[in-house]
């Protein structure tokens, strides 16, 4: 059983056609798992639905607490890409004995040409196979929480030495 | 570096609008990796482009040979779902010391509502993390080659005891 | 009020993932009208759900009869492209005083890259504006029933002299 | 020959994945016409690429001038929905002897679940069949420029008396 915690991010952004803006509604996770015909046993819990640039220390503390509390030892977290590495660090400092994989998307799932489904598939696979620790799964790769950064110019995740 | 061998299957079927039939054209692998913003180093080699129900012993021998020959030790094979398990067994009997992951799709990638991108993401992740052996990655899960079957009624992959 | 008669055709083909074949299920018309945010008053009636190459004289007689019977004077028919012109001729010989527009698709709506939504939008517009008569709406254009043919090599509809 | 003037609007908005915002890039018109397999003879001219809320009198004057100047008598204009009616009025007061159809979308074409392709199909059909005048084509319907408004609460276009 994998616990999936939803926090929002580009992954779950949608288009508000009345206001002509990006916004958050319901999470697309259940629909994405259906599309992928996933048979992985999961529980989905929505912790928040926000842009990761708006994430406060309080929000981050909630994510850490839910990771510590949840009974399973394998966790996937969907998260905005801009502060994913900060949240990974916060978790790594507080939670031990679990495999925790953060993932996200550069393009909203709802917008057709999204990397979200690819990332979700890889994150669920990494969560099933990697040893305990906190990881970031993006671009088909998996990074240790303390050796990854988002290259803001290219939108790609890379090792800090990379 | 992961070697990707393309063999066809539903994954790569397309719609021939002049004849009104399903058919094979070019592989969609490069486009799918672009969509997933994959930064995994891969080489892509198209071995054949066929329905796996039409796969002969000769075809299967070619797949086994290319798995044995390729210099890398991590391999992903896209394959029709109907005989994926047979090909996995053929490989497992002949190739040692490599991590080989077969994957496919229930719906063609070209048809919009496909599980292909999810499966490709998980297969690439499994290929990076699993120990040597031959595996089938479908439905977000990973099966040992000798404990998996396709349930033809439901279209789902499951353990033989399952 | 426009009467929409559904007869099947590529327009409504779907992919049967268990059998790995093209097939017919429910019509996609209501979903397409929702996607197009259509506010045209319509009634939708499914007359049959078949490939137009399989259409019999009996099927064609049913279409003609429903066109004659329906109370409205504006009708759209979704139809396979292969025999659309024959059905148009059958209707034109029997039904007068109505504007009847046949349309279809080269790619199934369910397959993502379909021309179906474009054709439906144009067919509904032509049905609201053209004088009485039987018309074929494909490729953004509208043809009189007696001056149109499907070019089977290119998949394009054109004037008979064209 | 139909002249298509592109002015931007939701129709052509895209998602800037580096900045995480909606933005404008190239127009999607040629791709949409290809998808619809359109065989209507058109010329496409991009006049501007802006949100219609940002449209100035100067922008509107340019649209009016191009409508007056263009040699053809049938014109389609893609436009943001918020001020589409104002631009239609500006054109109607200055241009005579032509059939001019404004259309747009509630959801960007690039976002998958868009009404754009449906609206484009209907706008091209209306432009081929309606008498001279300035029209707004949305929701599968066609409105006279002086009897239409966008209902901002529902996002639907309706008659002023409606």
GROMACS .gro file of N, CA and C in nm, chain C residues 6 22 44-45 57 65 74 83 85 109 118 121 132 136 144 146 149 153:
model
   54
  330UNK      N    1  -2.786   0.969  -3.546
  330UNK     CA    2  -2.656   0.903  -3.536
  330UNK      C    3  -2.663   0.768  -3.606
  346UNK      N    4  -1.109  -0.217  -3.320
  346UNK     CA    5  -1.202  -0.106  -3.329
  346UNK      C    6  -1.343  -0.159  -3.310
  368UNK      N    7  -3.119   1.419  -3.011
  368UNK     CA    8  -3.026   1.320  -3.065
  368UNK      C    9  -3.096   1.185  -3.067
  369UNK      N   10  -3.095   1.121  -3.185
  369UNK     CA   11  -3.156   0.988  -3.196
  369UNK      C   12  -3.056   0.894  -3.263
  381UNK      N   13  -2.967  -0.166  -4.764
  381UNK     CA   14  -3.077  -0.085  -4.816
  381UNK      C   15  -3.182  -0.061  -4.708
  389UNK      N   16  -3.668   0.735  -4.382
  389UNK     CA   17  -3.799   0.744  -4.315
  389UNK      C   18  -3.794   0.839  -4.197
  398UNK      N   19  -3.472   2.093  -3.996
  398UNK     CA   20  -3.326   2.101  -4.003
  398UNK      C   21  -3.267   1.976  -3.936
  407UNK      N   22  -1.985   0.555  -4.758
  407UNK     CA   23  -2.109   0.554  -4.836
  407UNK      C   24  -2.198   0.674  -4.803
  409UNK      N   25  -2.221   0.954  -4.948
  409UNK     CA   26  -2.281   1.013  -5.068
  409UNK      C   27  -2.401   0.931  -5.116
  433UNK      N   28  -1.345   1.021  -3.308
  433UNK     CA   29  -1.342   1.126  -3.206
  433UNK      C   30  -1.265   1.080  -3.083
  442UNK      N   31  -1.448   1.946  -3.536
  442UNK     CA   32  -1.449   2.050  -3.640
  442UNK      C   33  -1.567   2.027  -3.735
  445UNK      N   34  -1.905   2.099  -3.569
  445UNK     CA   35  -1.929   2.244  -3.561
  445UNK      C   36  -1.975   2.300  -3.694
  456UNK      N   37  -3.324   2.458  -4.812
  456UNK     CA   38  -3.368   2.318  -4.816
  456UNK      C   39  -3.289   2.241  -4.921
  460UNK      N   40  -2.364   1.746  -4.803
  460UNK     CA   41  -2.256   1.675  -4.736
  460UNK      C   42  -2.156   1.778  -4.684
  468UNK      N   43  -2.335   1.994  -5.248
  468UNK     CA   44  -2.467   1.943  -5.286
  468UNK      C   45  -2.455   1.791  -5.298
  470UNK      N   46  -2.556   1.594  -5.510
  470UNK     CA   47  -2.535   1.539  -5.645
  470UNK      C   48  -2.408   1.594  -5.710
  473UNK      N   49  -1.805   1.360  -5.417
  473UNK     CA   50  -1.757   1.223  -5.405
  473UNK      C   51  -1.643   1.221  -5.305
  477UNK      N   52  -0.836   0.784  -5.242
  477UNK     CA   53  -0.689   0.785  -5.229
  477UNK      C   54  -0.643   0.889  -5.127
   0.00000   0.00000   0.00000
